[in-house]
Short mmCIF file of C-alpha atoms in Angstrom, two decimals:
data_model
loop_
_atom_site.label_atom_id
_atom_site.label_comp_id
_atom_site.label_asym_id
_atom_site.label_seq_id
_atom_site.Cartn_x
_atom_site.Cartn_y
_atom_site.Cartn_z
CA UNK A 12 10.41 36.34 19.72
CA UNK A 13 12.41 39.23 18.75
CA UNK A 14 15.29 37.40 17.73
CA UNK A 15 12.60 35.39 15.58
CA UNK A 16 11.39 38.74 13.74
CA UNK A 17 14.99 39.68 13.03
CA UNK A 18 16.14 36.52 12.28
CA UNK A 19 13.09 36.92 9.38
CA UNK A 20 14.31 40.29 8.03
CA UNK A 21 17.44 39.21 7.61
CA UNK A 22 16.12 35.92 5.71
CA UNK A 23 14.98 38.16 2.68
CA UNK A 24 17.54 40.43 3.27
CA UNK A 25 19.02 39.27 -0.93
CA UNK A 26 15.93 38.72 -1.83
CA UNK A 27 17.29 36.60 -5.44
CA UNK A 28 19.16 34.22 -3.19
CA UNK A 29 16.65 33.18 -1.05
CA UNK A 30 14.00 32.74 -3.80
CA UNK A 31 16.01 30.48 -5.68
CA UNK A 32 16.48 28.31 -1.96
CA UNK A 33 13.42 28.72 -1.44
CA UNK A 34 11.99 27.25 -5.25
CA UNK A 35 14.47 24.57 -4.85
CA UNK A 36 13.54 23.25 -1.50
CA UNK A 37 9.89 23.62 -2.66
CA UNK A 38 10.01 21.64 -6.00
CA UNK A 39 11.89 18.75 -3.93
CA UNK A 40 9.48 18.49 -1.20
CA UNK A 41 6.18 18.73 -4.02
CA UNK A 42 8.25 15.96 -6.19
CA UNK A 43 8.45 14.19 -2.92
CA UNK A 44 4.67 14.81 -1.55
CA UNK A 45 3.24 13.60 -5.28
CA UNK A 46 5.09 10.73 -5.19
CA UNK A 47 4.07 9.51 -1.70
CA UNK A 48 0.74 10.13 -2.29
CA UNK A 49 1.00 8.18 -5.74
CA UNK A 50 2.38 5.62 -4.09
CA UNK A 51 -0.33 6.19 -1.01
CA UNK A 52 -3.05 5.50 -3.67
CA UNK A 53 -1.22 2.48 -4.68
CA UNK A 54 -1.17 0.96 -1.14
CA UNK A 55 -4.90 1.48 -0.71
CA UNK A 56 -5.85 -0.08 -3.80
CA UNK A 57 -3.35 -3.22 -3.55
CA UNK A 58 -5.18 -3.73 -0.31
CA UNK A 59 -8.61 -3.32 -1.62
CA UNK A 60 -7.13 -5.84 -4.63
CA UNK A 61 -6.21 -7.99 -2.23
CA UNK A 62 -8.77 -8.15 0.54
CA UNK A 63 -11.60 -8.03 -2.20
CA UNK A 64 -10.73 -8.43 -5.50
CA UNK A 65 -8.78 -11.21 -4.26
CA UNK A 66 -11.43 -12.34 -1.88
CA UNK A 67 -8.16 -13.04 0.59
CA UNK A 68 -10.30 -10.92 3.52
CA UNK A 69 -8.34 -9.30 6.17
CA UNK A 70 -7.90 -12.69 8.01
CA UNK A 71 -7.57 -16.07 7.12
CA UNK A 72 -7.95 -19.43 8.88
CA UNK A 73 -6.43 -22.65 8.05
CA UNK A 74 -5.52 -26.12 10.44
CA UNK A 75 -2.08 -25.15 11.64
CA UNK A 76 0.25 -26.88 9.53
CA UNK A 77 -1.83 -26.73 6.73
CA UNK A 78 0.76 -24.11 3.82
CA UNK A 79 3.87 -26.26 4.19
CA UNK A 80 2.35 -29.76 4.89
CA UNK A 81 -1.03 -29.08 3.07
CA UNK A 82 0.45 -28.37 -0.49
CA UNK A 83 1.69 -31.53 -0.63
CA UNK A 84 -1.04 -33.50 1.24
CA UNK A 85 -4.07 -31.49 1.89
CA UNK A 86 -6.33 -34.36 3.24
CA UNK A 87 -5.35 -34.59 6.85
CA UNK A 88 -5.80 -30.20 7.31
CA UNK A 89 -9.05 -30.34 5.87
CA UNK A 90 -11.84 -28.82 7.95
CA UNK A 91 -14.36 -31.39 8.53
CA UNK A 92 -18.27 -30.01 8.96
CA UNK A 93 -18.67 -30.18 12.22
CA UNK A 94 -15.17 -28.68 13.34
CA UNK A 95 -16.40 -26.29 10.71
CA UNK A 96 -19.26 -25.01 12.41
CA UNK A 97 -17.49 -24.83 15.82
CA UNK A 98 -15.22 -22.56 14.36
CA UNK A 99 -17.34 -20.58 12.26
CA UNK A 100 -19.60 -20.55 15.83
CA UNK A 101 -16.69 -18.42 17.64
CA UNK A 102 -15.99 -16.06 14.26
CA UNK A 103 -18.98 -14.91 14.47
CA UNK A 104 -19.15 -14.39 18.01
CA UNK A 105 -16.27 -12.25 18.25
CA UNK A 106 -16.25 -8.14 18.27
CA UNK A 107 -15.53 -6.46 14.38
CA UNK A 108 -15.97 -9.53 12.82
CA UNK A 109 -17.81 -8.01 9.07
CA UNK A 110 -18.13 -11.56 7.39
CA UNK A 111 -17.16 -15.08 7.21
CA UNK A 112 -16.45 -16.78 4.55
CA UNK A 113 -15.84 -21.13 3.97
CA UNK A 114 -13.27 -21.82 1.37
CA UNK A 115 -12.50 -24.50 -1.00
CA UNK A 116 -9.78 -24.29 -4.02
CA UNK A 117 -9.21 -27.11 -6.29
CA UNK A 118 -7.48 -27.03 -10.13
CA UNK A 119 -7.49 -29.33 -12.53
CA UNK A 120 -8.24 -29.76 -16.53
CA UNK A 121 -11.64 -27.26 -17.98
CA UNK A 122 -13.09 -29.13 -21.39
CA UNK A 123 -15.59 -27.49 -23.91
CA UNK A 124 -15.79 -30.99 -25.69
CA UNK A 125 -12.88 -30.71 -28.76
CA UNK A 126 -10.29 -29.32 -26.23
CA UNK A 127 -9.05 -28.60 -23.11
CA UNK A 128 -6.66 -26.73 -20.62
CA UNK A 129 -5.75 -26.24 -16.66
CA UNK A 130 -7.96 -24.20 -14.47
CA UNK A 131 -7.01 -23.26 -10.96
CA UNK A 132 -10.19 -22.16 -9.01
CA UNK A 133 -11.59 -20.62 -5.99
CA UNK A 134 -14.52 -21.60 -4.40
CA UNK A 135 -17.24 -19.40 -2.50
CA UNK A 136 -20.85 -19.71 -1.49
CA UNK A 137 -22.59 -17.11 -3.95
CA UNK A 138 -24.54 -15.37 -0.80
CA UNK A 139 -20.62 -14.79 0.78
CA UNK A 140 -19.30 -13.20 -2.55
CA UNK A 141 -22.16 -10.66 -3.00
CA UNK A 142 -21.58 -9.67 0.67
CA UNK A 143 -17.68 -9.67 0.36
CA UNK A 144 -18.87 -6.13 -2.58
CA UNK A 145 -15.53 -6.59 -4.49
CA UNK A 146 -18.11 -5.14 -7.18
CA UNK A 147 -19.12 -2.37 -5.34
CA UNK A 148 -15.65 -1.38 -5.13
CA UNK A 149 -15.67 -1.84 -8.68
CA UNK A 150 -13.39 -5.03 -9.48
CA UNK A 151 -15.06 -7.07 -12.29
CA UNK A 152 -13.48 -9.79 -10.30
CA UNK A 153 -16.73 -12.50 -11.46
CA UNK A 154 -19.46 -12.66 -10.06
CA UNK A 155 -21.62 -15.48 -9.27
CA UNK A 156 -25.93 -16.50 -9.14
CA UNK A 157 -26.79 -17.72 -6.46
CA UNK A 158 -29.91 -19.39 -8.44
CA UNK A 159 -27.82 -21.86 -10.44
CA UNK A 160 -26.20 -23.95 -8.31
CA UNK A 161 -23.79 -25.03 -11.39
CA UNK A 162 -23.46 -21.46 -12.66
CA UNK A 163 -19.37 -20.35 -12.73
CA UNK A 164 -17.33 -17.28 -13.77
CA UNK A 165 -14.77 -17.82 -15.57
CA UNK A 166 -11.64 -15.24 -16.90
CA UNK A 167 -12.25 -13.77 -19.90
CA UNK A 168 -8.73 -15.52 -21.68
CA UNK A 169 -9.91 -19.07 -20.82
CA UNK A 170 -12.86 -18.21 -22.12
CA UNK A 171 -11.25 -17.44 -25.17
CA UNK A 172 -9.09 -20.39 -25.22
CA UNK A 173 -12.66 -22.50 -25.00
CA UNK A 174 -14.70 -20.50 -26.95
CA UNK A 175 -16.61 -20.14 -23.51
CA UNK A 176 -19.69 -17.54 -24.25
CA UNK A 177 -23.11 -16.69 -21.35
CA UNK A 178 -24.30 -20.06 -20.65
CA UNK A 179 -22.34 -22.10 -22.26
CA UNK A 180 -21.81 -26.01 -20.72
CA UNK A 181 -18.79 -27.22 -19.99
CA UNK A 182 -16.70 -29.64 -18.06
CA UNK A 183 -14.56 -29.62 -15.24
CA UNK A 184 -11.92 -32.29 -14.23
CA UNK A 185 -10.25 -32.51 -11.29
CA UNK A 186 -8.62 -35.52 -8.81
CA UNK A 187 -10.61 -35.95 -5.15
CA UNK A 188 -8.73 -36.19 -2.62
CA UNK A 189 -9.08 -40.39 -2.35
CA UNK A 190 -6.99 -39.87 -5.92
CA UNK A 191 -10.23 -41.37 -7.94
CA UNK A 192 -10.48 -38.44 -11.08
CA UNK A 193 -13.99 -36.92 -10.70
CA UNK A 194 -15.89 -34.71 -13.23
CA UNK A 195 -18.68 -32.39 -13.32
CA UNK A 196 -20.75 -29.51 -15.61
CA UNK A 197 -20.68 -26.26 -15.15
CA UNK A 198 -22.60 -23.32 -16.77
CA UNK A 199 -20.90 -20.16 -17.51
CA UNK A 200 -22.99 -17.39 -15.75
CA UNK A 201 -20.31 -14.88 -15.92
CA UNK A 202 -17.03 -13.68 -17.66
CA UNK A 203 -14.50 -10.99 -15.95
CA UNK A 204 -11.07 -9.97 -16.15
CA UNK A 205 -8.88 -10.97 -13.35
CA UNK A 206 -6.38 -8.54 -14.15
CA UNK A 207 -3.61 -10.41 -13.70
CA UNK A 208 -1.61 -11.49 -16.42
CA UNK A 209 -0.85 -14.91 -14.59
CA UNK A 210 -4.39 -15.68 -13.21
CA UNK A 211 -6.53 -14.34 -16.52
CA UNK A 212 -6.39 -17.57 -19.57
CA UNK A 213 -6.91 -19.54 -16.12
CA UNK A 214 -8.67 -18.86 -13.30
CA UNK A 215 -12.61 -20.13 -12.92
CA UNK A 216 -14.72 -19.00 -9.58
CA UNK A 217 -17.01 -21.98 -8.49
CA UNK A 218 -19.60 -22.15 -6.27
CA UNK A 219 -18.63 -23.92 -2.79
CA UNK A 220 -20.70 -27.15 -3.23
CA UNK A 221 -20.68 -27.47 -6.62
CA UNK A 222 -16.37 -27.46 -5.97
CA UNK A 223 -17.54 -29.83 -3.13
CA UNK A 224 -19.17 -31.70 -5.25
CA UNK A 225 -16.35 -32.43 -7.83
CA UNK A 226 -13.81 -33.58 -4.74
CA UNK A 227 -16.36 -35.47 -3.48
CA UNK A 228 -15.85 -33.95 0.14
CA UNK A 229 -18.16 -31.84 2.61
CA UNK A 230 -14.89 -30.82 3.78
CA UNK A 231 -13.54 -27.27 3.64
CA UNK A 232 -9.80 -25.90 3.25
CA UNK A 233 -9.78 -22.36 5.47
CA UNK A 234 -12.35 -19.69 6.17
CA UNK A 235 -11.96 -15.99 5.26
CA UNK A 236 -12.47 -13.14 7.47
CA UNK A 237 -13.67 -9.49 7.08
CA UNK A 238 -12.73 -6.66 9.88
CA UNK A 239 -15.32 -3.96 10.14
CA UNK A 240 -11.66 -1.96 10.79
CA UNK A 241 -8.43 -3.11 8.71
CA UNK A 242 -6.06 -1.42 11.65
CA UNK A 243 -7.00 -4.02 14.07
CA UNK A 244 -5.73 -7.16 11.67
CA UNK A 245 -2.67 -8.36 13.56
CA UNK A 246 -5.03 -7.96 16.93
CA UNK A 247 -8.00 -9.41 16.34
CA UNK A 248 -5.44 -12.12 14.45
CA UNK A 249 -4.26 -12.84 17.95
CA UNK A 250 -7.43 -12.69 19.68
CA UNK A 251 -8.93 -15.05 17.09
CA UNK A 252 -6.18 -17.65 18.08
CA UNK A 253 -6.46 -17.33 21.66
CA UNK A 254 -10.10 -18.20 21.75
CA UNK A 255 -10.20 -21.31 19.36
CA UNK A 256 -7.00 -22.51 21.17
CA UNK A 257 -9.37 -22.36 24.84
CA UNK A 258 -11.87 -23.80 22.64
CA UNK A 259 -9.79 -26.71 22.08
CA UNK A 260 -9.45 -25.97 18.00
CA UNK A 261 -5.65 -25.78 16.79
CA UNK A 262 -5.64 -22.59 14.03
CA UNK A 263 -3.40 -20.47 12.67
CA UNK A 264 -3.66 -16.71 11.21
CA UNK A 265 -2.25 -15.62 8.35
CA UNK A 266 -3.18 -11.68 7.13
CA UNK A 267 -4.00 -10.56 3.53
CA UNK A 268 -0.04 -9.26 3.32
CA UNK A 269 1.37 -12.14 3.72
CA UNK A 270 -1.04 -14.48 1.53
CA UNK A 271 -0.74 -11.24 -1.04
CA UNK A 272 3.13 -11.42 -2.89
CA UNK A 273 1.95 -8.85 -5.37
CA UNK A 274 1.53 -5.94 -2.43
CA UNK A 275 5.07 -6.92 -0.78
CA UNK A 276 6.87 -7.11 -3.99
CA UNK A 277 4.85 -3.72 -5.04
CA UNK A 278 5.17 -2.10 -1.57
CA UNK A 279 9.38 -3.33 -1.24
CA UNK A 280 9.75 -1.26 -4.73
CA UNK A 281 8.04 1.94 -4.06
CA UNK A 282 9.90 1.91 -0.42
CA UNK A 283 12.87 1.84 -2.09
CA UNK A 284 12.29 4.06 -4.60
CA UNK A 285 10.64 6.66 -2.84
CA UNK A 286 14.07 6.30 0.15
CA UNK A 287 15.95 6.54 -2.99
CA UNK A 288 13.80 10.27 -3.83
CA UNK A 289 13.73 11.66 -0.90
CA UNK A 290 17.54 11.21 0.00
CA UNK A 291 18.61 13.67 -3.25
CA UNK A 292 16.05 16.05 -2.43
CA UNK A 293 17.18 16.39 1.21
CA UNK A 294 20.86 16.63 -0.19
CA UNK A 295 19.85 19.04 -2.24
CA UNK A 296 17.57 21.31 0.26
CA UNK A 297 20.89 20.71 2.64
CA UNK A 298 22.90 22.30 -0.41
CA UNK A 299 20.76 24.96 -1.10
CA UNK A 300 20.20 26.16 2.57
CA UNK A 301 24.18 25.77 3.23
CA UNK A 302 25.37 27.95 0.21
CA UNK A 303 23.46 30.75 0.60
CA UNK A 304 24.10 30.93 4.41
CA UNK A 305 27.58 30.08 3.68
CA UNK A 306 27.35 33.13 1.58
CA UNK A 307 25.50 34.89 3.89
CA UNK A 308 27.94 34.77 6.69
CA UNK A 309 30.80 35.83 4.52
CA UNK A 310 29.10 38.88 3.41
CA UNK A 311 27.91 40.18 6.78
CA UNK A 312 31.11 38.86 8.83
CA UNK A 313 31.71 42.64 9.63
CA UNK A 314 28.11 42.13 11.08
CA UNK A 315 28.17 39.21 13.10
CA UNK A 316 31.49 41.93 14.61
CA UNK A 317 29.83 44.34 15.67
CA UNK A 318 27.17 42.36 17.14
CA UNK A 319 29.47 40.35 19.29
CA UNK A 320 31.35 43.73 20.21
CA UNK A 321 27.90 44.72 21.37
CA UNK A 322 28.06 41.89 23.53
CA UNK A 323 25.80 38.87 21.67
CA UNK A 324 27.50 35.80 22.41
CA UNK A 325 28.74 33.16 19.89
CA UNK A 326 25.58 30.93 20.75
CA UNK A 327 23.27 34.38 20.36
CA UNK A 328 25.01 34.59 16.68
CA UNK A 329 24.86 31.14 15.98
CA UNK A 330 20.94 30.99 17.28
CA UNK A 331 20.81 33.96 14.38
CA UNK A 332 21.64 32.74 11.87
CA UNK A 333 19.74 29.54 13.10
CA UNK A 334 16.77 30.84 12.81
CA UNK A 335 17.57 32.20 9.75
CA UNK A 336 17.33 28.76 7.96
CA UNK A 337 14.33 28.07 10.22
CA UNK A 338 12.56 30.74 7.72
CA UNK A 339 13.79 29.94 4.54
CA UNK A 340 12.84 26.23 4.93
CA UNK A 341 9.43 27.12 6.48
CA UNK A 342 8.64 29.00 3.38
CA UNK A 343 9.80 26.46 1.31
CA UNK A 344 7.70 24.04 2.89
CA UNK A 345 4.56 25.73 2.71
CA UNK A 346 5.36 26.73 -1.00
CA UNK A 347 6.47 23.08 -1.49
CA UNK A 348 2.52 22.21 0.21
CA UNK A 349 0.80 24.95 -2.06
CA UNK A 350 2.41 23.06 -5.31
CA UNK A 351 2.06 19.64 -4.04
CA UNK A 352 -1.99 20.42 -4.06
CA UNK A 353 -2.26 22.23 -7.02
CA UNK A 354 -0.48 19.36 -9.12
CA UNK A 355 -2.27 16.94 -7.27
CA UNK A 356 -5.66 18.47 -8.02
CA UNK A 357 -4.56 19.24 -11.66
CA UNK A 358 -3.28 15.09 -12.48
CA UNK A 359 -7.09 14.22 -9.96
CA UNK A 360 -9.04 16.30 -12.08
CA UNK A 361 -7.12 15.08 -15.89
CA UNK A 362 -8.33 11.41 -15.08
CA UNK A 363 -5.04 10.16 -16.62
CA UNK A 364 -5.04 5.91 -17.41
CA UNK A 365 -2.20 3.46 -17.19
CA UNK A 366 -2.07 -0.38 -17.43
CA UNK A 367 0.53 -1.48 -14.43
CA UNK A 368 3.21 -4.18 -14.99
CA UNK A 369 1.29 -7.31 -14.20
CA UNK A 370 -1.65 -6.33 -14.64
CA UNK A 371 -3.82 -6.88 -17.70
CA UNK A 372 -6.99 -3.78 -16.96
CA UNK A 373 -6.43 -0.15 -17.14
CA UNK A 374 -5.72 1.44 -13.57
CA UNK A 375 -6.64 6.09 -13.19
CA UNK A 376 -3.47 7.63 -11.62
CA UNK A 377 -4.60 9.12 -8.78
CA UNK A 378 -2.45 11.07 -5.80
CA UNK A 379 -3.49 11.34 -2.44
CA UNK A 380 -2.64 13.86 -0.26
CA UNK A 381 -0.18 11.25 2.39
CA UNK A 382 0.07 13.61 5.44
CA UNK A 383 2.46 11.71 7.67
CA UNK A 384 4.68 11.73 5.23
CA UNK A 385 3.96 15.02 4.02
CA UNK A 386 4.93 16.00 8.10
CA UNK A 387 7.43 13.98 8.42
CA UNK A 388 9.77 15.12 5.44
CA UNK A 389 9.28 19.01 6.00
CA UNK A 390 10.40 18.40 9.66
CA UNK A 391 13.51 16.85 7.97
CA UNK A 392 14.10 19.29 5.84
CA UNK A 393 13.64 21.84 8.66
CA UNK A 394 16.47 20.04 10.70
CA UNK A 395 18.53 20.12 7.91
CA UNK A 396 18.18 23.34 6.67
CA UNK A 397 18.75 24.93 10.42
CA UNK A 398 22.05 22.69 10.61
CA UNK A 399 23.84 23.81 7.40
CA UNK A 400 22.68 27.54 8.28
CA UNK A 401 24.17 27.27 12.27
CA UNK A 402 27.33 25.24 11.06
CA UNK A 403 28.97 28.71 8.41
CA UNK A 404 27.97 30.84 11.61
CA UNK A 405 29.78 28.70 14.53
CA UNK A 406 32.70 28.89 12.23
CA UNK A 407 32.70 32.59 11.66
CA UNK A 408 32.17 33.08 15.38
CA UNK A 409 36.01 31.46 16.29
CA UNK A 410 36.78 34.54 14.51
CA UNK A 411 38.45 37.38 16.81
CA UNK A 412 36.14 41.05 17.54
CA UNK A 413 38.87 43.09 15.88
CA UNK A 414 39.55 40.33 12.76
CA UNK A 415 36.13 40.38 12.13
CA UNK A 416 35.48 44.13 11.98
CA UNK A 417 38.30 44.52 9.53
CA UNK A 418 37.34 41.70 7.65
CA UNK A 419 37.14 42.30 3.23
#
């Protein structure tokens, strides 16, 4: 305790120099904390967008091999009604299952009678779509009307291309799984922005029964599972696969992270950027502490000699200066945390909006507090500061006591 108090007093002996070091650490840490908070907010937004906005759920169940061979020949990998009912019974009986939704995807041509263009589609039962709750989270991802069996939701740019408006009837043309051409009439019940430029000119959300009628089938492709705890995604995938295998059903699960390429790409990019920024800040902080402590050691060489002459060991001297580095880092981290809280609050209250790359809608600029990264970064900075303070003290203790006492 005596060493800690003495080190605290010595750390602020040269107030101006220590203040500069504190500010370097504080501003560096605040920059890391703010960026990590922004990244955490982006990750959370992308997760919600993938799970609810893109309707991927947490887990997607298909027959084994669907994602590879099924792209070229989907017929063998369709799930027949009897098998689908067995699978759904197993899924709904499992714990932590919030919702189970059968799905069917397709593509083809959309026509207003005068012009045609390609479309891609996801089909879902209207009641399942409402249960997912994407609209409750603020995603304008298209809404189906359970009272209208031919009602569809059309992406806004596609609606402009075909001059489609509310209650407009148009035609959908596609090939069935038997290779025959088929067409159905559809009515626009909702026009929405997908949020992604690559799909906003071609996406249509269909009711499951209408999609099955267009493809002339009563089968489905996959089940989408929503959990009550996103943290159990991998665990539940393994447990559900074991239960279905025990029931004689060979399926495979994929998580929303595996299916959302956009999330994976953005996360990889931000992780690299964060590592780069953190490395620069750590180097600056370490060099600032090293410079401060090196100058302090040179100025206090006689003091070190006196302490050694009074019986303080080399390790005792090193420990004293290391504790000074600890105090400087600790106060710098504390000041950095205060700056982080103030700036983050200001940014969140400013209601700044921006349009990210590959998206077509504005999103708010928000900064969360990623406490895991805040604490881990502060610990790393503190360790670096202690080491950078201990090294010049170690070099100073290698001088003979007589030389240290007469040092000029």
